[in-house]
Amino acid sequence: MSKLTIPEGYRMRLTNNELQRAIELIHAEFQRNLSVRLNLHRVSAPLFVDGHTGINDNLNGVERPVAFDIPDVGVTGEVVHSLAKWKRLALKRYEFKLGTGLYTDMNAIRRDEVVDNLHSVYVDQWDWEKHIDPQNRELQYLKDTVRDIVGCICDTATAVRNAFPALTFRPDRDVYFLTTQELEDRFPGLSHGERETEICRLHRTVFLMQIGKKLRSGTRHDGRAPDYDDWELNGDILMWNPVLRQAFEVSSMGIRVDAAALDRQLTEAGCDDRRLLPFHRMLLNDELPQSIGGGIGQSRLCMLLLEACHIGEVQASLWDPDTVEQCEAAGITLL
């Protein structure tokens, strides 16, 4: 059963036809801005990978991939959860030079997702990865990259408002940085989600850092796989959503693990068995480029900039009967 929130008096500001044209504009503008600011080039990416290679992202470690046998190839294919590991291999395979990188359209099916206003079984995002110098494995480089991405979002929002004057959302370019431990210390009595909403209520655009690390309370703010982000140098870009009046995650990103960070995090997460997988062996042997990367939700960004209250207004997916019925009664069109 899904969880649905419909703000009082909510109405989509655009007609159905305008909405589709606005989605097209967001995709074109954001991709152009991202490629210019981060020096990225578009590549093609897989919809599914060999399930035995360890390339698929296992997210929090409990989500089941959609898998199917391919008799003529003799392998089991897994629909990707994300391309966090594949992208780093692609940097090496496609010979991206230092300071350059790639972006791609990532489409996934997350069958175990709990669907609500923000979450869908269908996931679409811009996945990106950039080859960096080992000297860039530091906090200032991470922060500068975050500011570049937020700038892309703000520039795209301006273009959309100019094209569709009924829209009014203006994201804040000023990014507030803090760690998950600092957030816990500030709001110890709140849940993790409530903490994010309170900090975004105060600062509008937030980069919440060090996700995956265990907090002093003994909990983790959120799960993060141990084999792509360095938990000391990662985070989520959060923005205040004025329609839903809550924190809104736009991007998950970070500087990727080097051999030392991977070794440490595999042990901490109890995932030492992964050391024998091809991808992990290459990382532990320093055979892959140092990189920074992440995912930026396509439907998430459209939802935020177009002031939609439900992700189903900007993407086609499947919803439970109660959600469909309640949206129809409220005049909300699910694609």
mmCIF file of C-alpha atoms in Angstrom:
data_model
loop_
_atom_site.group_PDB
_atom_site.id
_atom_site.type_symbol
_atom_site.label_atom_id
_atom_site.label_comp_id
_atom_site.label_asym_id
_atom_site.label_seq_id
_atom_site.Cartn_x
_atom_site.Cartn_y
_atom_site.Cartn_z
ATOM 1 C CA MET A 1 0.000 0.000 0.000
ATOM 2 C CA SER A 2 1.496 3.323 -1.015
ATOM 3 C CA LYS A 3 1.611 6.492 1.036
ATOM 4 C CA LEU A 4 0.076 9.508 -0.686
ATOM 5 C CA THR A 5 0.058 13.194 0.254
ATOM 6 C CA ILE A 6 -2.126 15.690 -1.613
ATOM 7 C CA PRO A 7 -1.577 19.290 -0.447
ATOM 8 C CA GLU A 8 -4.746 21.234 0.189
ATOM 9 C CA GLY A 9 -5.856 23.153 -2.887
ATOM 10 C CA TYR A 10 -3.149 21.633 -5.098
ATOM 11 C CA ARG A 11 -3.459 22.064 -8.868
ATOM 12 C CA MET A 12 -0.855 21.460 -11.562
ATOM 13 C CA ARG A 13 0.030 24.876 -13.008
ATOM 14 C CA LEU A 14 0.447 23.636 -16.606
ATOM 15 C CA THR A 15 -1.871 21.939 -19.073
ATOM 16 C CA ASN A 16 -1.035 18.367 -20.071
ATOM 17 C CA ASN A 17 0.466 19.565 -23.343
ATOM 18 C CA GLU A 18 2.485 22.314 -21.673
ATOM 19 C CA LEU A 19 3.723 19.805 -19.115
ATOM 20 C CA GLN A 20 5.206 17.551 -21.791
ATOM 21 C CA ARG A 21 6.894 20.482 -23.519
ATOM 22 C CA ALA A 22 8.279 21.675 -20.184
ATOM 23 C CA ILE A 23 9.716 18.219 -19.435
ATOM 24 C CA GLU A 24 11.421 18.260 -22.837
ATOM 25 C CA LEU A 25 12.875 21.700 -22.088
ATOM 26 C CA ILE A 26 14.202 20.626 -18.686
ATOM 27 C CA HIS A 27 15.958 17.612 -20.184
ATOM 28 C CA ALA A 28 17.572 19.657 -22.954
ATOM 29 C CA GLU A 29 18.627 22.581 -20.748
ATOM 30 C CA PHE A 30 19.927 20.572 -17.815
ATOM 31 C CA GLN A 31 21.973 18.176 -19.961
ATOM 32 C CA ARG A 32 23.564 21.087 -21.788
ATOM 33 C CA ASN A 33 24.357 22.927 -18.540
ATOM 34 C CA LEU A 34 25.758 19.817 -16.871
ATOM 35 C CA SER A 35 27.995 18.866 -19.768
ATOM 36 C CA VAL A 36 29.455 22.383 -19.980
ATOM 37 C CA ARG A 37 30.007 22.994 -16.264
ATOM 38 C CA LEU A 38 31.543 19.576 -15.493
ATOM 39 C CA ASN A 39 33.171 18.907 -18.903
ATOM 40 C CA LEU A 40 31.136 15.755 -19.546
ATOM 41 C CA HIS A 41 30.232 13.935 -22.757
ATOM 42 C CA ARG A 42 27.210 11.714 -23.335
ATOM 43 C CA VAL A 43 27.652 7.946 -23.717
ATOM 44 C CA SER A 44 25.281 5.013 -24.165
ATOM 45 C CA ALA A 45 24.692 2.830 -21.120
ATOM 46 C CA PRO A 46 23.298 -0.660 -20.438
ATOM 47 C CA LEU A 47 19.777 -1.389 -19.239
ATOM 48 C CA PHE A 48 20.974 -4.695 -17.746
ATOM 49 C CA VAL A 49 24.298 -6.277 -16.776
ATOM 50 C CA ASP A 50 25.660 -9.747 -15.990
ATOM 51 C CA GLY A 51 24.521 -10.517 -12.458
ATOM 52 C CA HIS A 52 27.742 -12.361 -11.579
ATOM 53 C CA THR A 53 30.212 -9.548 -12.204
ATOM 54 C CA GLY A 54 29.435 -7.341 -9.202
ATOM 55 C CA ILE A 55 28.894 -4.352 -11.494
ATOM 56 C CA ASN A 56 25.279 -3.777 -10.480
ATOM 57 C CA ASP A 57 24.685 -1.343 -7.644
ATOM 58 C CA ASN A 58 23.170 -3.193 -4.701
ATOM 59 C CA LEU A 59 21.931 0.054 -3.084
ATOM 60 C CA ASN A 60 21.340 -0.711 0.601
ATOM 61 C CA GLY A 61 22.120 -4.404 0.133
ATOM 62 C CA VAL A 62 18.579 -5.737 0.523
ATOM 63 C CA GLU A 63 16.814 -4.646 -2.678
ATOM 64 C CA ARG A 64 16.269 -7.477 -5.174
ATOM 65 C CA PRO A 65 17.252 -6.768 -8.779
ATOM 66 C CA VAL A 66 14.913 -7.709 -11.596
ATOM 67 C CA ALA A 67 16.733 -10.706 -13.088
ATOM 68 C CA PHE A 68 16.134 -12.923 -16.106
ATOM 69 C CA ASP A 69 17.990 -15.738 -17.812
ATOM 70 C CA ILE A 70 19.393 -15.262 -21.319
ATOM 71 C CA PRO A 71 19.693 -18.824 -22.697
ATOM 72 C CA ASP A 72 21.575 -17.952 -25.881
ATOM 73 C CA VAL A 73 24.196 -15.964 -23.968
ATOM 74 C CA GLY A 74 24.374 -18.307 -20.990
ATOM 75 C CA VAL A 75 24.168 -15.636 -18.282
ATOM 76 C CA THR A 76 21.607 -14.124 -15.931
ATOM 77 C CA GLY A 77 20.889 -10.508 -16.722
ATOM 78 C CA GLU A 78 20.071 -8.009 -13.971
ATOM 79 C CA VAL A 79 18.261 -4.752 -14.692
ATOM 80 C CA VAL A 80 20.519 -2.093 -13.225
ATOM 81 C CA HIS A 81 19.694 -0.358 -9.951
ATOM 82 C CA SER A 82 22.126 2.374 -10.942
ATOM 83 C CA LEU A 83 25.337 2.640 -12.948
ATOM 84 C CA ALA A 84 27.669 3.654 -10.117
ATOM 85 C CA LYS A 85 30.231 0.938 -10.874
ATOM 86 C CA TRP A 86 29.684 0.607 -14.622
ATOM 87 C CA LYS A 87 30.487 4.293 -15.097
ATOM 88 C CA ARG A 88 33.898 3.982 -13.502
ATOM 89 C CA LEU A 89 34.751 1.067 -15.756
ATOM 90 C CA ALA A 90 33.526 3.149 -18.704
ATOM 91 C CA LEU A 91 35.931 5.971 -17.809
ATOM 92 C CA LYS A 92 38.783 3.513 -18.320
ATOM 93 C CA ARG A 93 37.315 1.659 -21.297
ATOM 94 C CA TYR A 94 36.389 4.824 -23.221
ATOM 95 C CA GLU A 95 39.719 6.470 -22.337
ATOM 96 C CA PHE A 96 38.379 9.624 -20.708
ATOM 97 C CA LYS A 97 41.281 11.941 -19.941
ATOM 98 C CA LEU A 98 41.910 13.621 -16.603
ATOM 99 C CA GLY A 99 39.363 16.391 -16.016
ATOM 100 C CA THR A 100 36.791 14.966 -18.415
ATOM 101 C CA GLY A 101 33.902 12.597 -17.848
ATOM 102 C CA LEU A 102 30.663 11.090 -19.033
ATOM 103 C CA TYR A 103 26.963 11.349 -18.442
ATOM 104 C CA THR A 104 24.188 9.049 -19.559
ATOM 105 C CA ASP A 105 20.489 8.301 -19.222
ATOM 106 C CA MET A 106 20.028 5.631 -16.562
ATOM 107 C CA ASN A 107 16.727 3.760 -16.497
ATOM 108 C CA ALA A 108 16.085 1.238 -13.755
ATOM 109 C CA ILE A 109 13.391 -0.884 -12.148
ATOM 110 C CA ARG A 110 13.484 -1.064 -8.361
ATOM 111 C CA ARG A 111 10.903 -3.697 -7.568
ATOM 112 C CA ASP A 112 11.160 -3.349 -3.778
ATOM 113 C CA GLU A 113 10.695 0.429 -3.718
ATOM 114 C CA VAL A 114 7.977 1.689 -1.365
ATOM 115 C CA VAL A 115 6.087 4.046 -3.653
ATOM 116 C CA ASP A 116 4.793 7.445 -2.569
ATOM 117 C CA ASN A 117 4.805 11.034 -3.847
ATOM 118 C CA LEU A 118 8.569 10.919 -4.448
ATOM 119 C CA HIS A 119 9.315 7.257 -5.105
ATOM 120 C CA SER A 120 8.445 5.070 -8.070
ATOM 121 C CA VAL A 121 9.323 1.554 -9.165
ATOM 122 C CA TYR A 122 10.646 3.154 -12.351
ATOM 123 C CA VAL A 123 13.790 5.221 -11.848
ATOM 124 C CA ASP A 124 15.243 7.617 -14.405
ATOM 125 C CA GLN A 125 18.274 9.744 -13.753
ATOM 126 C CA TRP A 126 21.320 11.333 -15.284
ATOM 127 C CA ASP A 127 24.252 9.232 -14.133
ATOM 128 C CA TRP A 128 27.613 10.958 -14.457
ATOM 129 C CA GLU A 129 31.250 10.198 -13.673
ATOM 130 C CA LYS A 130 34.399 12.314 -14.015
ATOM 131 C CA HIS A 131 38.072 11.332 -14.062
ATOM 132 C CA ILE A 132 39.893 13.276 -11.348
ATOM 133 C CA ASP A 133 43.430 13.640 -10.082
ATOM 134 C CA PRO A 134 44.121 11.824 -6.781
ATOM 135 C CA GLN A 135 44.887 15.258 -5.321
ATOM 136 C CA ASN A 136 41.211 16.153 -5.870
ATOM 137 C CA ARG A 137 40.106 13.560 -3.329
ATOM 138 C CA GLU A 138 39.353 16.289 -0.815
ATOM 139 C CA LEU A 139 36.411 18.222 0.586
ATOM 140 C CA GLN A 140 36.861 21.491 -1.300
ATOM 141 C CA TYR A 141 36.754 19.760 -4.681
ATOM 142 C CA LEU A 142 33.561 17.964 -3.639
ATOM 143 C CA LYS A 143 31.958 21.238 -2.536
ATOM 144 C CA ASP A 144 32.948 23.033 -5.741
ATOM 145 C CA THR A 145 31.355 20.267 -7.812
ATOM 146 C CA VAL A 146 28.163 20.443 -5.742
ATOM 147 C CA ARG A 147 27.961 24.193 -6.389
ATOM 148 C CA ASP A 148 28.368 23.566 -10.127
ATOM 149 C CA ILE A 149 25.459 21.104 -10.136
ATOM 150 C CA VAL A 150 23.245 23.435 -8.114
ATOM 151 C CA GLY A 151 24.109 26.145 -10.625
ATOM 152 C CA CYS A 152 22.922 23.847 -13.438
ATOM 153 C CA ILE A 153 19.613 23.349 -11.625
ATOM 154 C CA CYS A 154 19.132 27.078 -11.039
ATOM 155 C CA ASP A 155 19.942 27.971 -14.660
ATOM 156 C CA THR A 156 17.500 25.317 -15.882
ATOM 157 C CA ALA A 157 14.808 26.653 -13.539
ATOM 158 C CA THR A 158 15.273 30.145 -14.990
ATOM 159 C CA ALA A 159 14.832 28.845 -18.544
ATOM 160 C CA VAL A 160 11.671 26.971 -17.567
ATOM 161 C CA ARG A 161 10.136 29.989 -15.809
ATOM 162 C CA ASN A 162 10.884 32.152 -18.848
ATOM 163 C CA ALA A 163 9.153 29.671 -21.142
ATOM 164 C CA PHE A 164 6.211 28.989 -18.816
ATOM 165 C CA PRO A 165 5.377 32.104 -16.737
ATOM 166 C CA ALA A 166 2.809 30.219 -14.637
ATOM 167 C CA LEU A 167 5.732 28.546 -12.853
ATOM 168 C CA THR A 168 7.303 30.373 -9.914
ATOM 169 C CA PHE A 169 9.790 28.016 -8.208
ATOM 170 C CA ARG A 170 13.236 29.569 -7.673
ATOM 171 C CA PRO A 171 15.861 27.236 -6.181
ATOM 172 C CA ASP A 172 18.440 28.842 -3.910
ATOM 173 C CA ARG A 173 21.991 28.908 -5.350
ATOM 174 C CA ASP A 174 23.572 29.292 -1.902
ATOM 175 C CA VAL A 175 24.448 25.787 -0.663
ATOM 176 C CA TYR A 176 24.577 25.019 3.054
ATOM 177 C CA PHE A 177 27.047 22.217 3.860
ATOM 178 C CA LEU A 178 26.945 19.977 6.934
ATOM 179 C CA THR A 179 27.627 16.351 7.880
ATOM 180 C CA THR A 180 25.128 13.759 9.019
ATOM 181 C CA GLN A 181 26.730 13.861 12.480
ATOM 182 C CA GLU A 182 26.336 17.631 12.676
ATOM 183 C CA LEU A 183 22.700 17.221 11.627
ATOM 184 C CA GLU A 184 22.104 14.598 14.328
ATOM 185 C CA ASP A 185 23.749 16.818 16.949
ATOM 186 C CA ARG A 186 21.509 19.698 15.893
ATOM 187 C CA PHE A 187 18.220 17.754 15.913
ATOM 188 C CA PRO A 188 18.800 14.707 18.155
ATOM 189 C CA GLY A 189 15.121 14.143 18.908
ATOM 190 C CA LEU A 190 13.965 13.939 15.286
ATOM 191 C CA SER A 191 13.945 11.116 12.767
ATOM 192 C CA HIS A 192 16.418 11.206 9.903
ATOM 193 C CA GLY A 193 13.787 12.455 7.462
ATOM 194 C CA GLU A 194 12.519 15.085 9.892
ATOM 195 C CA ARG A 195 16.077 16.366 10.361
ATOM 196 C CA GLU A 196 16.462 16.829 6.618
ATOM 197 C CA THR A 197 13.190 18.739 6.410
ATOM 198 C CA GLU A 198 14.136 21.059 9.271
ATOM 199 C CA ILE A 199 17.560 21.891 7.840
ATOM 200 C CA CYS A 200 16.043 22.543 4.392
ATOM 201 C CA ARG A 201 13.332 24.684 5.940
ATOM 202 C CA LEU A 202 16.116 26.851 7.352
ATOM 203 C CA HIS A 203 18.614 26.822 4.465
ATOM 204 C CA ARG A 204 16.619 25.841 1.332
ATOM 205 C CA THR A 205 19.542 24.209 -0.530
ATOM 206 C CA VAL A 206 21.627 21.768 1.511
ATOM 207 C CA PHE A 207 24.436 19.312 0.830
ATOM 208 C CA LEU A 208 24.301 16.644 3.522
ATOM 209 C CA MET A 209 27.698 14.940 3.754
ATOM 210 C CA GLN A 210 29.189 11.668 4.996
ATOM 211 C CA ILE A 211 26.236 9.366 4.309
ATOM 212 C CA GLY A 212 26.884 5.721 5.133
ATOM 213 C CA LYS A 213 29.037 6.355 8.190
ATOM 214 C CA LYS A 214 27.794 5.148 11.558
ATOM 215 C CA LEU A 215 26.745 8.062 13.787
ATOM 216 C CA ARG A 216 27.608 8.412 17.463
ATOM 217 C CA SER A 217 24.060 7.317 18.259
ATOM 218 C CA GLY A 218 24.903 3.940 16.705
ATOM 219 C CA THR A 219 22.622 4.429 13.688
ATOM 220 C CA ARG A 220 23.340 5.459 10.109
ATOM 221 C CA HIS A 221 21.550 8.452 8.616
ATOM 222 C CA ASP A 222 20.960 6.422 5.465
ATOM 223 C CA GLY A 223 22.395 3.374 3.743
ATOM 224 C CA ARG A 224 25.143 3.683 1.156
ATOM 225 C CA ALA A 225 26.848 0.774 -0.582
ATOM 226 C CA PRO A 226 30.478 0.385 0.568
ATOM 227 C CA ASP A 227 31.982 -0.019 -2.889
ATOM 228 C CA TYR A 228 31.352 3.219 -4.778
ATOM 229 C CA ASP A 229 31.241 6.405 -2.629
ATOM 230 C CA ASP A 230 33.917 7.198 -0.074
ATOM 231 C CA TRP A 231 31.748 7.706 3.019
ATOM 232 C CA GLU A 232 34.021 10.577 4.115
ATOM 233 C CA LEU A 233 33.566 12.420 0.798
ATOM 234 C CA ASN A 234 29.979 11.967 -0.351
ATOM 235 C CA GLY A 235 26.524 13.400 0.199
ATOM 236 C CA ASP A 236 23.043 14.250 -1.043
ATOM 237 C CA ILE A 237 21.850 17.508 -2.592
ATOM 238 C CA LEU A 238 18.593 18.431 -0.833
ATOM 239 C CA MET A 239 16.263 21.288 -1.689
ATOM 240 C CA TRP A 240 13.195 22.689 -0.002
ATOM 241 C CA ASN A 241 10.042 21.599 -1.823
ATOM 242 C CA PRO A 242 7.428 24.345 -1.330
ATOM 243 C CA VAL A 243 4.579 22.208 -2.685
ATOM 244 C CA LEU A 244 5.080 19.278 -0.307
ATOM 245 C CA ARG A 245 6.772 21.456 2.336
ATOM 246 C CA GLN A 246 9.598 19.032 2.986
ATOM 247 C CA ALA A 247 13.194 18.232 2.081
ATOM 248 C CA PHE A 248 13.559 16.950 -1.449
ATOM 249 C CA GLU A 249 16.562 14.880 -2.566
ATOM 250 C CA VAL A 250 17.714 15.821 -6.051
ATOM 251 C CA SER A 251 21.066 14.057 -6.244
ATOM 252 C CA SER A 252 23.195 11.434 -4.541
ATOM 253 C CA MET A 253 26.904 11.828 -5.311
ATOM 254 C CA GLY A 254 30.431 11.622 -4.032
ATOM 255 C CA ILE A 255 34.120 11.108 -4.617
ATOM 256 C CA ARG A 256 34.533 7.407 -5.296
ATOM 257 C CA VAL A 257 36.461 4.935 -3.199
ATOM 258 C CA ASP A 258 40.150 4.385 -3.783
ATOM 259 C CA ALA A 259 41.785 1.107 -2.758
ATOM 260 C CA ALA A 260 42.223 2.180 0.874
ATOM 261 C CA ALA A 261 38.639 3.422 1.284
ATOM 262 C CA LEU A 262 37.213 0.321 -0.410
ATOM 263 C CA ASP A 263 39.258 -1.959 1.854
ATOM 264 C CA ARG A 264 38.057 -0.111 4.954
ATOM 265 C CA GLN A 265 34.398 0.080 3.954
ATOM 266 C CA LEU A 266 34.074 -3.526 2.783
ATOM 267 C CA THR A 267 35.290 -4.655 6.194
ATOM 268 C CA GLU A 268 33.037 -2.225 8.078
ATOM 269 C CA ALA A 269 29.989 -3.300 6.046
ATOM 270 C CA GLY A 270 30.729 -7.033 6.382
ATOM 271 C CA CYS A 271 31.099 -7.379 2.609
ATOM 272 C CA ASP A 272 34.577 -8.888 2.360
ATOM 273 C CA ASP A 273 33.248 -11.552 -0.013
ATOM 274 C CA ARG A 274 33.072 -8.888 -2.749
ATOM 275 C CA ARG A 275 36.866 -8.597 -2.829
ATOM 276 C CA LEU A 276 36.979 -11.499 -5.296
ATOM 277 C CA LEU A 277 34.628 -9.911 -7.844
ATOM 278 C CA PRO A 278 36.274 -8.518 -11.011
ATOM 279 C CA PHE A 279 35.308 -4.878 -10.410
ATOM 280 C CA HIS A 280 36.498 -4.928 -6.821
ATOM 281 C CA ARG A 281 39.778 -6.649 -7.685
ATOM 282 C CA MET A 282 40.504 -3.916 -10.209
ATOM 283 C CA LEU A 283 39.798 -1.225 -7.604
ATOM 284 C CA LEU A 284 41.921 -2.874 -4.931
ATOM 285 C CA ASN A 285 44.762 -3.173 -7.464
ATOM 286 C CA ASP A 286 44.490 0.546 -8.409
ATOM 287 C CA GLU A 287 43.571 -0.322 -11.999
ATOM 288 C CA LEU A 288 40.662 2.137 -12.369
ATOM 289 C CA PRO A 289 40.702 5.965 -12.634
ATOM 290 C CA GLN A 290 40.087 8.039 -9.539
ATOM 291 C CA SER A 291 36.686 9.635 -10.012
ATOM 292 C CA ILE A 292 33.770 11.631 -8.704
ATOM 293 C CA GLY A 293 30.223 10.905 -9.781
ATOM 294 C CA GLY A 294 26.578 10.605 -8.931
ATOM 295 C CA GLY A 295 23.012 10.428 -10.081
ATOM 296 C CA ILE A 296 20.570 13.291 -10.620
ATOM 297 C CA GLY A 297 16.926 12.286 -10.766
ATOM 298 C CA GLN A 298 15.291 13.254 -14.048
ATOM 299 C CA SER A 299 11.710 12.892 -12.853
ATOM 300 C CA ARG A 300 12.714 14.312 -9.474
ATOM 301 C CA LEU A 301 14.099 17.459 -11.102
ATOM 302 C CA CYS A 302 11.037 17.806 -13.348
ATOM 303 C CA MET A 303 8.752 17.351 -10.366
ATOM 304 C CA LEU A 304 10.541 20.081 -8.410
ATOM 305 C CA LEU A 305 10.846 22.660 -11.197
ATOM 306 C CA LEU A 306 7.302 22.058 -12.495
ATOM 307 C CA GLU A 307 5.842 22.250 -8.971
ATOM 308 C CA ALA A 308 4.206 18.818 -9.181
ATOM 309 C CA CYS A 309 3.055 17.092 -6.008
ATOM 310 C CA HIS A 310 3.460 13.509 -7.301
ATOM 311 C CA ILE A 311 6.218 11.943 -9.365
ATOM 312 C CA GLY A 312 3.563 10.138 -11.416
ATOM 313 C CA GLU A 313 2.640 13.499 -12.944
ATOM 314 C CA VAL A 314 5.985 13.661 -14.758
ATOM 315 C CA GLN A 315 6.764 9.982 -15.463
ATOM 316 C CA ALA A 316 4.855 6.862 -16.518
ATOM 317 C CA SER A 317 4.847 4.030 -13.980
ATOM 318 C CA LEU A 318 2.478 1.711 -12.088
ATOM 319 C CA TRP A 319 0.568 2.660 -8.940
ATOM 320 C CA ASP A 320 -1.707 0.869 -6.508
ATOM 321 C CA PRO A 321 -5.488 1.291 -6.948
ATOM 322 C CA ASP A 322 -5.864 3.559 -3.896
ATOM 323 C CA THR A 323 -3.307 6.021 -5.233
ATOM 324 C CA VAL A 324 -4.932 6.070 -8.661
ATOM 325 C CA GLU A 325 -8.384 6.593 -7.161
ATOM 326 C CA GLN A 326 -7.292 9.384 -4.804
ATOM 327 C CA CYS A 327 -5.360 11.193 -7.549
ATOM 328 C CA GLU A 328 -8.317 11.013 -9.921
ATOM 329 C CA ALA A 329 -10.597 12.421 -7.219
ATOM 330 C CA ALA A 330 -8.137 15.303 -6.646
ATOM 331 C CA GLY A 331 -7.799 16.072 -10.361
ATOM 332 C CA ILE A 332 -4.196 14.845 -10.491
ATOM 333 C CA THR A 333 -3.236 13.211 -13.791
ATOM 334 C CA LEU A 334 -0.889 10.218 -13.452
ATOM 335 C CA LEU A 335 0.915 9.467 -16.710
#
